[in-house]
Amino acid sequence: MPELAEVEFFRKRWSAGHGAKVLAVRLHEGKKVFRDCDTGELRRRLAGAKLLGSASAAKQMLFRFSGENWLGIHLGMSGETRVEPPDYVATKHDHFILVQKERQLVFNDPRMFGGVRFHHGKAAPAWWTKIAPAILSPAFTMEAVADFLRRRARAPIKAVLLMQERFPGIGNWMADEILWRAALHPKRLAGSLTTAEVRTLHRECRFVCRGALKYNAGVGGPLPARLNELMPASWLFNHRWEDGGRCPRTNQLLVREEVGGRTTCWSPARQRLR
DNA sequence: CCAATTGTTATTTA
DNA sequence: ATAAATAACAATTG
């Protein structure tokens, strides 16, 4: 499920536990979500530690604990975080739980493409600090985008937008939303875009990130009770999965087809191949 | 049984 | 050697 703003939504859920101590750590030993994690050390160091704060970047969440302890969670395809009452009993896919006095912080992931990481040290770990500069940061310039597209010239633009080293946090639906707004056909080769098209693409990347964070992560507004409930009907998002769905701008039928290995939705009336 | 799924990475191909 | 395409991962749902 989760891309940029959904990850931020799920991070905020756990902020209910900020300032509280971890009384116990419960985890499903040996599950794939712990493939990059020393679960023994994680148990030992997080039990008794206090959750001090958290942040999200791209599709990664970082939780900071007392004693120079850091926890990373990636939600993969099907992961989510929840807050449950103290007497909650874990279910099958609740692979990782931090038990606090007033609540349990639960990480659930049926498909287990997500992961849990742990780091002990003064500074935040490399897997956090090496995340590419955010699309809404000053470092995400039109020149940086143009340069990246030049080096991926033979790949379809849809596939390029999914590359985290330049478009951190962009996932399948955000990529389609950006291309739809920029009126670019997803099969266009990255190297074929004109300067004007790159400028538009750059602008729409920022627009979609800002909007997604506003509607799905409550930035500058209310945090939605449920994911996606505030997403406007004017966005492609609310039409892309429905069979017979129509483009909000042209009212023409949308198309769904695999591009760059992912199911891609676009409006043929608006996004032409040239 | 078949196909689908908002992600990432290892392997294969060009 | 580099970049692009493909397979694989795992579980569930329609």
PDB file of C-alpha atoms (C1' of nucleotides) in Angstrom:
ATOM      1  CA  MET A   1       0.000   0.000   0.000  1.00  0.00           C
ATOM      2  CA  PRO A   2       2.212   2.722   1.229  1.00  0.00           C
ATOM      3  CA  GLU A   3       3.953   5.489  -0.666  1.00  0.00           C
ATOM      4  CA  LEU A   4       5.298   8.808   0.614  1.00  0.00           C
ATOM      5  CA  ALA A   5       2.207  10.195   2.368  1.00  0.00           C
ATOM      6  CA  GLU A   6       0.807   6.861   3.523  1.00  0.00           C
ATOM      7  CA  VAL A   7       4.147   6.137   5.201  1.00  0.00           C
ATOM      8  CA  GLU A   8       3.885   9.468   7.010  1.00  0.00           C
ATOM      9  CA  PHE A   9       0.310   8.604   8.013  1.00  0.00           C
ATOM     10  CA  PHE A  10       1.454   5.312   9.528  1.00  0.00           C
ATOM     11  CA  ARG A  11       4.373   7.000  11.302  1.00  0.00           C
ATOM     12  CA  LYS A  12       1.990   9.481  12.924  1.00  0.00           C
ATOM     13  CA  ARG A  13      -0.119   6.630  14.245  1.00  0.00           C
ATOM     14  CA  TRP A  14       2.763   5.496  16.426  1.00  0.00           C
ATOM     15  CA  SER A  15       3.410   9.021  17.718  1.00  0.00           C
ATOM     16  CA  ALA A  16       0.758   8.146  20.334  1.00  0.00           C
ATOM     17  CA  GLY A  17       3.632   6.305  21.992  1.00  0.00           C
ATOM     18  CA  HIS A  18       6.101   9.217  22.054  1.00  0.00           C
ATOM     19  CA  GLY A  19       7.511   9.850  25.548  1.00  0.00           C
ATOM     20  CA  ALA A  20       6.535   6.406  26.835  1.00  0.00           C
ATOM     21  CA  LYS A  21       8.763   3.521  27.782  1.00  0.00           C
ATOM     22  CA  VAL A  22       8.787   0.155  26.043  1.00  0.00           C
ATOM     23  CA  LEU A  23       7.893  -2.513  28.608  1.00  0.00           C
ATOM     24  CA  ALA A  24       8.296  -5.484  26.285  1.00  0.00           C
ATOM     25  CA  VAL A  25       9.125  -6.351  22.696  1.00  0.00           C
ATOM     26  CA  ARG A  26       7.138  -9.081  20.964  1.00  0.00           C
ATOM     27  CA  LEU A  27       8.162 -10.386  17.568  1.00  0.00           C
ATOM     28  CA  HIS A  28       7.769 -13.317  15.235  1.00  0.00           C
ATOM     29  CA  GLU A  29      11.314 -14.665  15.270  1.00  0.00           C
ATOM     30  CA  GLY A  30      12.652 -15.844  11.920  1.00  0.00           C
ATOM     31  CA  LYS A  31      10.076 -14.055   9.757  1.00  0.00           C
ATOM     32  CA  LYS A  32      11.293 -12.396   6.599  1.00  0.00           C
ATOM     33  CA  VAL A  33      10.612  -8.876   7.889  1.00  0.00           C
ATOM     34  CA  PHE A  34      13.631  -9.295  10.194  1.00  0.00           C
ATOM     35  CA  ARG A  35      16.036 -10.246   7.385  1.00  0.00           C
ATOM     36  CA  ASP A  36      18.159  -7.100   7.940  1.00  0.00           C
ATOM     37  CA  CYS A  37      17.846  -7.055  11.696  1.00  0.00           C
ATOM     38  CA  ASP A  38      19.584  -8.573  14.708  1.00  0.00           C
ATOM     39  CA  THR A  39      16.444  -9.431  16.674  1.00  0.00           C
ATOM     40  CA  GLY A  40      18.426 -10.408  19.756  1.00  0.00           C
ATOM     41  CA  GLU A  41      20.002  -6.977  20.008  1.00  0.00           C
ATOM     42  CA  LEU A  42      16.714  -5.279  19.161  1.00  0.00           C
ATOM     43  CA  ARG A  43      14.933  -7.061  22.033  1.00  0.00           C
ATOM     44  CA  ARG A  44      17.745  -6.406  24.470  1.00  0.00           C
ATOM     45  CA  ARG A  45      18.145  -2.717  23.740  1.00  0.00           C
ATOM     46  CA  LEU A  46      14.547  -1.622  23.139  1.00  0.00           C
ATOM     47  CA  ALA A  47      13.083  -3.263  26.229  1.00  0.00           C
ATOM     48  CA  GLY A  48      13.154  -0.469  28.806  1.00  0.00           C
ATOM     49  CA  ALA A  49      13.985   2.256  26.277  1.00  0.00           C
ATOM     50  CA  LYS A  50      11.783   5.316  25.845  1.00  0.00           C
ATOM     51  CA  LEU A  51      10.368   6.265  22.436  1.00  0.00           C
ATOM     52  CA  LEU A  52      11.590   9.837  22.019  1.00  0.00           C
ATOM     53  CA  GLY A  53      10.481  10.805  18.532  1.00  0.00           C
ATOM     54  CA  SER A  54      10.135   9.779  14.909  1.00  0.00           C
ATOM     55  CA  ALA A  55      10.353  10.885  11.307  1.00  0.00           C
ATOM     56  CA  SER A  56       9.554   9.597   7.865  1.00  0.00           C
ATOM     57  CA  ALA A  57      11.385  10.065   4.578  1.00  0.00           C
ATOM     58  CA  ALA A  58      10.556   8.481   1.234  1.00  0.00           C
ATOM     59  CA  LYS A  59       9.039   5.105   2.184  1.00  0.00           C
ATOM     60  CA  GLN A  60      11.093   4.725   5.342  1.00  0.00           C
ATOM     61  CA  MET A  61      10.123   5.422   8.969  1.00  0.00           C
ATOM     62  CA  LEU A  62      12.650   6.106  11.710  1.00  0.00           C
ATOM     63  CA  PHE A  63      11.892   5.864  15.440  1.00  0.00           C
ATOM     64  CA  ARG A  64      14.381   7.274  17.936  1.00  0.00           C
ATOM     65  CA  PHE A  65      14.720   5.756  21.397  1.00  0.00           C
ATOM     66  CA  SER A  66      16.656   6.576  24.548  1.00  0.00           C
ATOM     67  CA  GLY A  67      20.081   4.984  24.899  1.00  0.00           C
ATOM     68  CA  GLU A  68      21.094   5.848  21.330  1.00  0.00           C
ATOM     69  CA  ASN A  69      18.758   3.294  19.814  1.00  0.00           C
ATOM     70  CA  TRP A  70      17.106   3.625  16.409  1.00  0.00           C
ATOM     71  CA  LEU A  71      14.341   1.590  14.808  1.00  0.00           C
ATOM     72  CA  GLY A  72      13.544   1.599  11.089  1.00  0.00           C
ATOM     73  CA  ILE A  73      10.383   0.257   9.522  1.00  0.00           C
ATOM     74  CA  HIS A  74       9.650  -0.150   5.838  1.00  0.00           C
ATOM     75  CA  LEU A  75       6.061  -1.079   5.036  1.00  0.00           C
ATOM     76  CA  GLY A  76       6.774  -2.887   1.780  1.00  0.00           C
ATOM     77  CA  MET A  77       3.647  -3.677  -0.182  1.00  0.00           C
ATOM     78  CA  SER A  78       1.201  -4.660   2.546  1.00  0.00           C
ATOM     79  CA  GLY A  79       2.600  -3.340   5.820  1.00  0.00           C
ATOM     80  CA  GLU A  80       0.835  -1.079   8.289  1.00  0.00           C
ATOM     81  CA  THR A  81       1.241   0.221  11.802  1.00  0.00           C
ATOM     82  CA  ARG A  82      -1.565   0.299  14.350  1.00  0.00           C
ATOM     83  CA  VAL A  83      -2.102   1.272  17.953  1.00  0.00           C
ATOM     84  CA  GLU A  84      -3.926  -1.286  20.056  1.00  0.00           C
ATOM     85  CA  PRO A  85      -5.029  -1.377  23.724  1.00  0.00           C
ATOM     86  CA  PRO A  86      -2.758  -2.971  26.381  1.00  0.00           C
ATOM     87  CA  ASP A  87      -4.766  -6.198  26.464  1.00  0.00           C
ATOM     88  CA  TYR A  88      -4.632  -6.707  22.671  1.00  0.00           C
ATOM     89  CA  VAL A  89      -3.709 -10.216  21.541  1.00  0.00           C
ATOM     90  CA  ALA A  90      -1.469 -10.388  18.466  1.00  0.00           C
ATOM     91  CA  THR A  91      -2.809 -11.984  15.289  1.00  0.00           C
ATOM     92  CA  LYS A  92      -1.026 -13.962  12.594  1.00  0.00           C
ATOM     93  CA  HIS A  93       0.657 -11.124  10.709  1.00  0.00           C
ATOM     94  CA  ASP A  94       1.440  -8.869  13.692  1.00  0.00           C
ATOM     95  CA  HIS A  95       5.149  -9.579  13.365  1.00  0.00           C
ATOM     96  CA  PHE A  96       6.459  -6.857  15.670  1.00  0.00           C
ATOM     97  CA  ILE A  97       4.942  -5.205  18.748  1.00  0.00           C
ATOM     98  CA  LEU A  98       6.255  -2.628  21.219  1.00  0.00           C
ATOM     99  CA  VAL A  99       4.300  -2.968  24.439  1.00  0.00           C
ATOM    100  CA  GLN A 100       3.840   0.228  26.432  1.00  0.00           C
ATOM    101  CA  LYS A 101       1.822   0.819  29.599  1.00  0.00           C
ATOM    102  CA  GLU A 102      -1.115   2.483  27.862  1.00  0.00           C
ATOM    103  CA  ARG A 103      -0.973   0.834  24.429  1.00  0.00           C
ATOM    104  CA  GLN A 104       0.697  -1.572  22.051  1.00  0.00           C
ATOM    105  CA  LEU A 105       2.429  -0.338  18.902  1.00  0.00           C
ATOM    106  CA  VAL A 106       1.824  -2.988  16.254  1.00  0.00           C
ATOM    107  CA  PHE A 107       3.538  -3.590  12.910  1.00  0.00           C
ATOM    108  CA  ASN A 108       1.500  -5.903  10.676  1.00  0.00           C
ATOM    109  CA  ASP A 109       2.608  -7.141   7.246  1.00  0.00           C
ATOM    110  CA  PRO A 110       0.959 -10.167   5.568  1.00  0.00           C
ATOM    111  CA  ARG A 111       3.187 -10.294   2.487  1.00  0.00           C
ATOM    112  CA  MET A 112       6.365  -9.459   4.384  1.00  0.00           C
ATOM    113  CA  PHE A 113       7.970  -7.381   1.639  1.00  0.00           C
ATOM    114  CA  GLY A 114       8.430  -4.809   4.388  1.00  0.00           C
ATOM    115  CA  GLY A 115      11.148  -4.900   7.007  1.00  0.00           C
ATOM    116  CA  VAL A 116      12.316  -3.946  10.476  1.00  0.00           C
ATOM    117  CA  ARG A 117      15.799  -2.582  11.120  1.00  0.00           C
ATOM    118  CA  PHE A 118      17.655  -1.738  14.278  1.00  0.00           C
ATOM    119  CA  HIS A 119      20.671   0.453  14.897  1.00  0.00           C
ATOM    120  CA  HIS A 120      22.570   1.314  18.056  1.00  0.00           C
ATOM    121  CA  GLY A 121      24.816   4.364  17.946  1.00  0.00           C
ATOM    122  CA  LYS A 122      25.179   8.077  18.516  1.00  0.00           C
ATOM    123  CA  ALA A 123      24.068   9.047  15.016  1.00  0.00           C
ATOM    124  CA  ALA A 124      21.234   7.896  12.781  1.00  0.00           C
ATOM    125  CA  PRO A 125      22.130   4.891  10.602  1.00  0.00           C
ATOM    126  CA  ALA A 126      23.259   5.038   6.982  1.00  0.00           C
ATOM    127  CA  TRP A 127      20.065   3.474   5.660  1.00  0.00           C
ATOM    128  CA  TRP A 128      18.343   6.603   6.917  1.00  0.00           C
ATOM    129  CA  THR A 129      20.887   9.306   6.131  1.00  0.00           C
ATOM    130  CA  LYS A 130      21.521   7.976   2.610  1.00  0.00           C
ATOM    131  CA  ILE A 131      17.914   8.430   1.487  1.00  0.00           C
ATOM    132  CA  ALA A 132      17.822  10.731  -1.559  1.00  0.00           C
ATOM    133  CA  PRO A 133      16.853  14.384  -0.951  1.00  0.00           C
ATOM    134  CA  ALA A 134      13.088  14.791  -0.685  1.00  0.00           C
ATOM    135  CA  ILE A 135      11.095  15.940  -3.692  1.00  0.00           C
ATOM    136  CA  LEU A 136       9.828  18.876  -1.626  1.00  0.00           C
ATOM    137  CA  SER A 137      13.368  19.913  -0.645  1.00  0.00           C
ATOM    138  CA  PRO A 138      15.404  22.589  -2.480  1.00  0.00           C
ATOM    139  CA  ALA A 139      17.794  19.889  -3.722  1.00  0.00           C
ATOM    140  CA  PHE A 140      15.089  18.485  -5.982  1.00  0.00           C
ATOM    141  CA  THR A 141      15.737  20.838  -8.881  1.00  0.00           C
ATOM    142  CA  MET A 142      14.592  20.731 -12.464  1.00  0.00           C
ATOM    143  CA  GLU A 143      18.248  20.346 -13.501  1.00  0.00           C
ATOM    144  CA  ALA A 144      18.633  17.288 -11.262  1.00  0.00           C
ATOM    145  CA  VAL A 145      15.558  15.738 -12.875  1.00  0.00           C
ATOM    146  CA  ALA A 146      16.735  16.566 -16.395  1.00  0.00           C
ATOM    147  CA  ASP A 147      20.138  15.067 -15.677  1.00  0.00           C
ATOM    148  CA  PHE A 148      18.620  11.882 -14.261  1.00  0.00           C
ATOM    149  CA  LEU A 149      16.310  11.503 -17.253  1.00  0.00           C
ATOM    150  CA  ARG A 150      19.285  11.854 -19.594  1.00  0.00           C
ATOM    151  CA  ARG A 151      21.030   8.961 -17.893  1.00  0.00           C
ATOM    152  CA  ARG A 152      17.882   6.799 -18.106  1.00  0.00           C
ATOM    153  CA  ALA A 153      17.095   7.909 -21.629  1.00  0.00           C
ATOM    154  CA  ARG A 154      16.009   4.489 -22.963  1.00  0.00           C
ATOM    155  CA  ALA A 155      13.636   3.603 -20.122  1.00  0.00           C
ATOM    156  CA  PRO A 156       9.917   4.501 -20.128  1.00  0.00           C
ATOM    157  CA  ILE A 157       9.258   7.578 -18.007  1.00  0.00           C
ATOM    158  CA  LYS A 158       6.876   5.580 -15.806  1.00  0.00           C
ATOM    159  CA  ALA A 159       9.689   3.215 -14.784  1.00  0.00           C
ATOM    160  CA  VAL A 160      12.042   6.126 -14.135  1.00  0.00           C
ATOM    161  CA  LEU A 161       9.603   7.846 -11.758  1.00  0.00           C
ATOM    162  CA  LEU A 162       9.656   4.719  -9.598  1.00  0.00           C
ATOM    163  CA  MET A 163      13.429   4.968  -9.043  1.00  0.00           C
ATOM    164  CA  GLN A 164      13.915   5.883  -5.408  1.00  0.00           C
ATOM    165  CA  GLU A 165      17.415   7.310  -5.879  1.00  0.00           C
ATOM    166  CA  ARG A 166      15.907  10.346  -7.596  1.00  0.00           C
ATOM    167  CA  PHE A 167      12.180  10.221  -6.774  1.00  0.00           C
ATOM    168  CA  PRO A 168      12.129   9.114  -3.122  1.00  0.00           C
ATOM    169  CA  GLY A 169       8.678   8.098  -1.921  1.00  0.00           C
ATOM    170  CA  ILE A 170       7.085   7.856  -5.357  1.00  0.00           C
ATOM    171  CA  GLY A 171       5.218   4.593  -5.904  1.00  0.00           C
ATOM    172  CA  ASN A 172       2.896   3.211  -8.507  1.00  0.00           C
ATOM    173  CA  TRP A 173      -0.134   5.435  -8.024  1.00  0.00           C
ATOM    174  CA  MET A 174       1.850   8.636  -7.458  1.00  0.00           C
ATOM    175  CA  ALA A 175       3.844   8.028 -10.643  1.00  0.00           C
ATOM    176  CA  ASP A 176       0.612   7.635 -12.625  1.00  0.00           C
ATOM    177  CA  GLU A 177      -0.890  10.707 -10.957  1.00  0.00           C
ATOM    178  CA  ILE A 178       2.176  12.807 -11.875  1.00  0.00           C
ATOM    179  CA  LEU A 179       2.188  11.649 -15.519  1.00  0.00           C
ATOM    180  CA  TRP A 180      -1.537  12.245 -15.830  1.00  0.00           C
ATOM    181  CA  ARG A 181      -1.209  15.803 -14.550  1.00  0.00           C
ATOM    182  CA  ALA A 182       1.842  16.452 -16.738  1.00  0.00           C
ATOM    183  CA  ALA A 183      -0.071  15.032 -19.753  1.00  0.00           C
ATOM    184  CA  LEU A 184       2.787  12.620 -20.486  1.00  0.00           C
ATOM    185  CA  HIS A 185       2.182   9.127 -21.849  1.00  0.00           C
ATOM    186  CA  PRO A 186       3.780   6.581 -19.444  1.00  0.00           C
ATOM    187  CA  LYS A 187       5.537   4.802 -22.321  1.00  0.00           C
ATOM    188  CA  ARG A 188       7.388   7.931 -23.436  1.00  0.00           C
ATOM    189  CA  LEU A 189      11.116   7.299 -23.170  1.00  0.00           C
ATOM    190  CA  ALA A 190      12.773   9.424 -20.504  1.00  0.00           C
ATOM    191  CA  GLY A 191      15.259  10.835 -23.005  1.00  0.00           C
ATOM    192  CA  SER A 192      12.518  12.017 -25.350  1.00  0.00           C
ATOM    193  CA  LEU A 193      11.070  14.715 -23.107  1.00  0.00           C
ATOM    194  CA  THR A 194      11.476  18.321 -24.173  1.00  0.00           C
ATOM    195  CA  THR A 195      12.791  20.920 -21.741  1.00  0.00           C
ATOM    196  CA  ALA A 196       9.279  22.227 -21.287  1.00  0.00           C
ATOM    197  CA  GLU A 197       8.001  18.730 -20.529  1.00  0.00           C
ATOM    198  CA  VAL A 198      10.742  18.151 -17.950  1.00  0.00           C
ATOM    199  CA  ARG A 199       9.810  21.455 -16.310  1.00  0.00           C
ATOM    200  CA  THR A 200       6.165  20.373 -16.125  1.00  0.00           C
ATOM    201  CA  LEU A 201       7.115  16.935 -14.805  1.00  0.00           C
ATOM    202  CA  HIS A 202       9.254  18.521 -12.083  1.00  0.00           C
ATOM    203  CA  ARG A 203       6.397  20.811 -11.068  1.00  0.00           C
ATOM    204  CA  GLU A 204       3.821  18.011 -10.958  1.00  0.00           C
ATOM    205  CA  CYS A 205       6.132  15.810  -8.876  1.00  0.00           C
ATOM    206  CA  ARG A 206       6.089  18.530  -6.256  1.00  0.00           C
ATOM    207  CA  PHE A 207       2.360  19.170  -6.599  1.00  0.00           C
ATOM    208  CA  VAL A 208       1.441  15.494  -6.133  1.00  0.00           C
ATOM    209  CA  CYS A 209       3.770  15.087  -3.131  1.00  0.00           C
ATOM    210  CA  ARG A 210       2.390  18.215  -1.475  1.00  0.00           C
ATOM    211  CA  GLY A 211      -1.216  17.182  -2.132  1.00  0.00           C
ATOM    212  CA  ALA A 212      -0.727  13.601  -1.017  1.00  0.00           C
ATOM    213  CA  LEU A 213       0.860  14.779   2.236  1.00  0.00           C
ATOM    214  CA  LYS A 214      -1.994  17.225   2.789  1.00  0.00           C
ATOM    215  CA  TYR A 215      -4.833  14.794   2.137  1.00  0.00           C
ATOM    216  CA  ASN A 216      -3.326  11.538   3.358  1.00  0.00           C
ATOM    217  CA  ALA A 217      -0.955  12.614   6.113  1.00  0.00           C
ATOM    218  CA  GLY A 218      -2.765  15.649   7.487  1.00  0.00           C
ATOM    219  CA  VAL A 219       0.028  18.134   6.720  1.00  0.00           C
ATOM    220  CA  GLY A 220      -1.474  21.590   7.284  1.00  0.00           C
ATOM    221  CA  GLY A 221      -4.864  20.069   8.024  1.00  0.00           C
ATOM    222  CA  PRO A 222      -6.622  17.214   9.794  1.00  0.00           C
ATOM    223  CA  LEU A 223      -5.141  13.711   9.866  1.00  0.00           C
ATOM    224  CA  PRO A 224      -7.738  11.511   8.175  1.00  0.00           C
ATOM    225  CA  ALA A 225      -9.219   8.771  10.334  1.00  0.00           C
ATOM    226  CA  ARG A 226      -8.834   6.398   7.411  1.00  0.00           C
ATOM    227  CA  LEU A 227      -6.326   6.450   4.599  1.00  0.00           C
ATOM    228  CA  ASN A 228      -7.497   8.064   1.351  1.00  0.00           C
ATOM    229  CA  GLU A 229     -10.789   9.355   2.730  1.00  0.00           C
ATOM    230  CA  LEU A 230      -9.862  12.971   1.955  1.00  0.00           C
ATOM    231  CA  MET A 231      -8.428  12.337  -1.530  1.00  0.00           C
ATOM    232  CA  PRO A 232     -10.350  14.616  -3.943  1.00  0.00           C
ATOM    233  CA  ALA A 233     -12.414  13.238  -6.824  1.00  0.00           C
ATOM    234  CA  SER A 234     -10.431  15.551  -9.111  1.00  0.00           C
ATOM    235  CA  TRP A 235      -7.383  13.282  -8.684  1.00  0.00           C
ATOM    236  CA  LEU A 236      -6.751  10.288 -10.934  1.00  0.00           C
ATOM    237  CA  PHE A 237      -6.355   8.264  -7.734  1.00  0.00           C
ATOM    238  CA  ASN A 238     -10.079   7.911  -7.166  1.00  0.00           C
ATOM    239  CA  HIS A 239     -10.764   6.583 -10.665  1.00  0.00           C
ATOM    240  CA  ARG A 240      -7.723   4.507 -11.571  1.00  0.00           C
ATOM    241  CA  TRP A 241      -8.786   1.117 -10.214  1.00  0.00           C
ATOM    242  CA  GLU A 242     -12.413   1.143 -11.197  1.00  0.00           C
ATOM    243  CA  ASP A 243     -13.271  -0.803 -14.372  1.00  0.00           C
ATOM    244  CA  GLY A 244     -14.821   1.703 -16.741  1.00  0.00           C
ATOM    245  CA  GLY A 245     -13.243   4.545 -14.772  1.00  0.00           C
ATOM    246  CA  ARG A 246     -13.129   7.891 -16.517  1.00  0.00           C
ATOM    247  CA  CYS A 247     -10.549  10.666 -16.647  1.00  0.00           C
ATOM    248  CA  PRO A 248     -11.640  13.467 -14.284  1.00  0.00           C
ATOM    249  CA  ARG A 249     -10.482  16.046 -16.824  1.00  0.00           C
ATOM    250  CA  THR A 250     -11.675  14.691 -20.175  1.00  0.00           C
ATOM    251  CA  ASN A 251     -14.390  12.280 -19.008  1.00  0.00           C
ATOM    252  CA  GLN A 252     -12.943   9.763 -21.462  1.00  0.00           C
ATOM    253  CA  LEU A 253     -12.300   6.132 -20.511  1.00  0.00           C
ATOM    254  CA  LEU A 254      -9.055   5.374 -18.697  1.00  0.00           C
ATOM    255  CA  VAL A 255      -6.707   2.606 -19.811  1.00  0.00           C
ATOM    256  CA  ARG A 256      -4.852   0.091 -17.633  1.00  0.00           C
ATOM    257  CA  GLU A 257      -1.846  -1.752 -18.974  1.00  0.00           C
ATOM    258  CA  GLU A 258       1.534  -2.947 -17.766  1.00  0.00           C
ATOM    259  CA  VAL A 259       4.328  -0.419 -18.274  1.00  0.00           C
ATOM    260  CA  GLY A 260       7.785  -0.833 -16.760  1.00  0.00           C
ATOM    261  CA  GLY A 261       6.611  -3.993 -15.045  1.00  0.00           C
ATOM    262  CA  ARG A 262       3.776  -2.331 -13.137  1.00  0.00           C
ATOM    263  CA  THR A 263       0.081  -1.907 -13.820  1.00  0.00           C
ATOM    264  CA  THR A 264      -0.238   1.618 -15.139  1.00  0.00           C
ATOM    265  CA  CYS A 265      -3.343   3.740 -15.595  1.00  0.00           C
ATOM    266  CA  TRP A 266      -3.573   6.689 -17.946  1.00  0.00           C
ATOM    267  CA  SER A 267      -5.965   8.814 -19.931  1.00  0.00           C
ATOM    268  CA  PRO A 268      -5.339   8.256 -23.653  1.00  0.00           C
ATOM    269  CA  ALA A 269      -7.331  11.378 -24.457  1.00  0.00           C
ATOM    270  CA  ARG A 270      -4.882  13.459 -22.445  1.00  0.00           C
ATOM    271  CA  GLN A 271      -1.583  11.564 -22.517  1.00  0.00           C
ATOM    272  CA  ARG A 272      -0.420  10.948 -26.061  1.00  0.00           C
ATOM    273  CA  LEU A 273       2.578   8.967 -27.246  1.00  0.00           C
ATOM    274  CA  ARG A 274       3.444  11.386 -30.081  1.00  0.00           C
TER     275      ARG A 274
ATOM    276  C1'  DC B   1      -6.965 -22.824 -10.875  1.00  0.00           C
ATOM    277  C1'  DC B   2      -5.833 -18.080 -12.615  1.00  0.00           C
ATOM    278  C1'  DA B   3      -4.824 -13.313 -12.007  1.00  0.00           C
ATOM    279  C1'  DA B   4      -4.307  -9.400  -9.135  1.00  0.00           C
ATOM    280  C1'  DT B   5      -1.911  -6.451  -5.476  1.00  0.00           C
ATOM    281  C1'  DT B   6       0.268   1.503  -3.751  1.00  0.00           C
ATOM    282  C1'  DG B   7       7.739  -2.531  -3.310  1.00  0.00           C
ATOM    283  C1'  DT B   8      12.445  -3.884  -3.709  1.00  0.00           C
ATOM    284  C1'  DT B   9      16.256  -6.654  -5.233  1.00  0.00           C
ATOM    285  C1'  DA B  10      18.743 -10.331  -7.612  1.00  0.00           C
ATOM    286  C1'  DT B  11      19.344 -12.223 -12.003  1.00  0.00           C
ATOM    287  C1'  DT B  12      19.122 -12.266 -16.905  1.00  0.00           C
ATOM    288  C1'  DT B  13      19.147 -10.032 -21.288  1.00  0.00           C
ATOM    289  C1'  DA B  14      20.445  -6.526 -24.566  1.00  0.00           C
TER     290       DA B  14
ATOM    291  C1'  DA C   1      30.513  -2.593 -18.516  1.00  0.00           C
ATOM    292  C1'  DT C   2      26.034  -0.478 -18.205  1.00  0.00           C
ATOM    293  C1'  DA C   3      21.282  -0.176 -18.350  1.00  0.00           C
ATOM    294  C1'  DA C   4      16.812  -2.250 -19.008  1.00  0.00           C
ATOM    295  C1'  DA C   5      13.731  -6.154 -18.500  1.00  0.00           C
ATOM    296  C1'  DT C   6      12.305  -9.946 -15.877  1.00  0.00           C
ATOM    297  C1'  DA C   7      11.779 -13.084 -12.002  1.00  0.00           C
ATOM    298  C1'  DA C   8      11.394 -13.716  -7.364  1.00  0.00           C
ATOM    299  C1'  DC C   9       9.844 -12.868  -2.892  1.00  0.00           C
ATOM    300  C1'  DA C  10       4.651 -14.169   0.149  1.00  0.00           C
ATOM    301  C1'  DA C  11      -0.023 -13.979   1.276  1.00  0.00           C
ATOM    302  C1'  DT C  12      -4.463 -13.158   0.327  1.00  0.00           C
ATOM    303  C1'  DT C  13      -8.530 -12.031  -2.407  1.00  0.00           C
ATOM    304  C1'  DG C  14     -11.692 -12.095  -6.348  1.00  0.00           C
TER     305       DG C  14
END
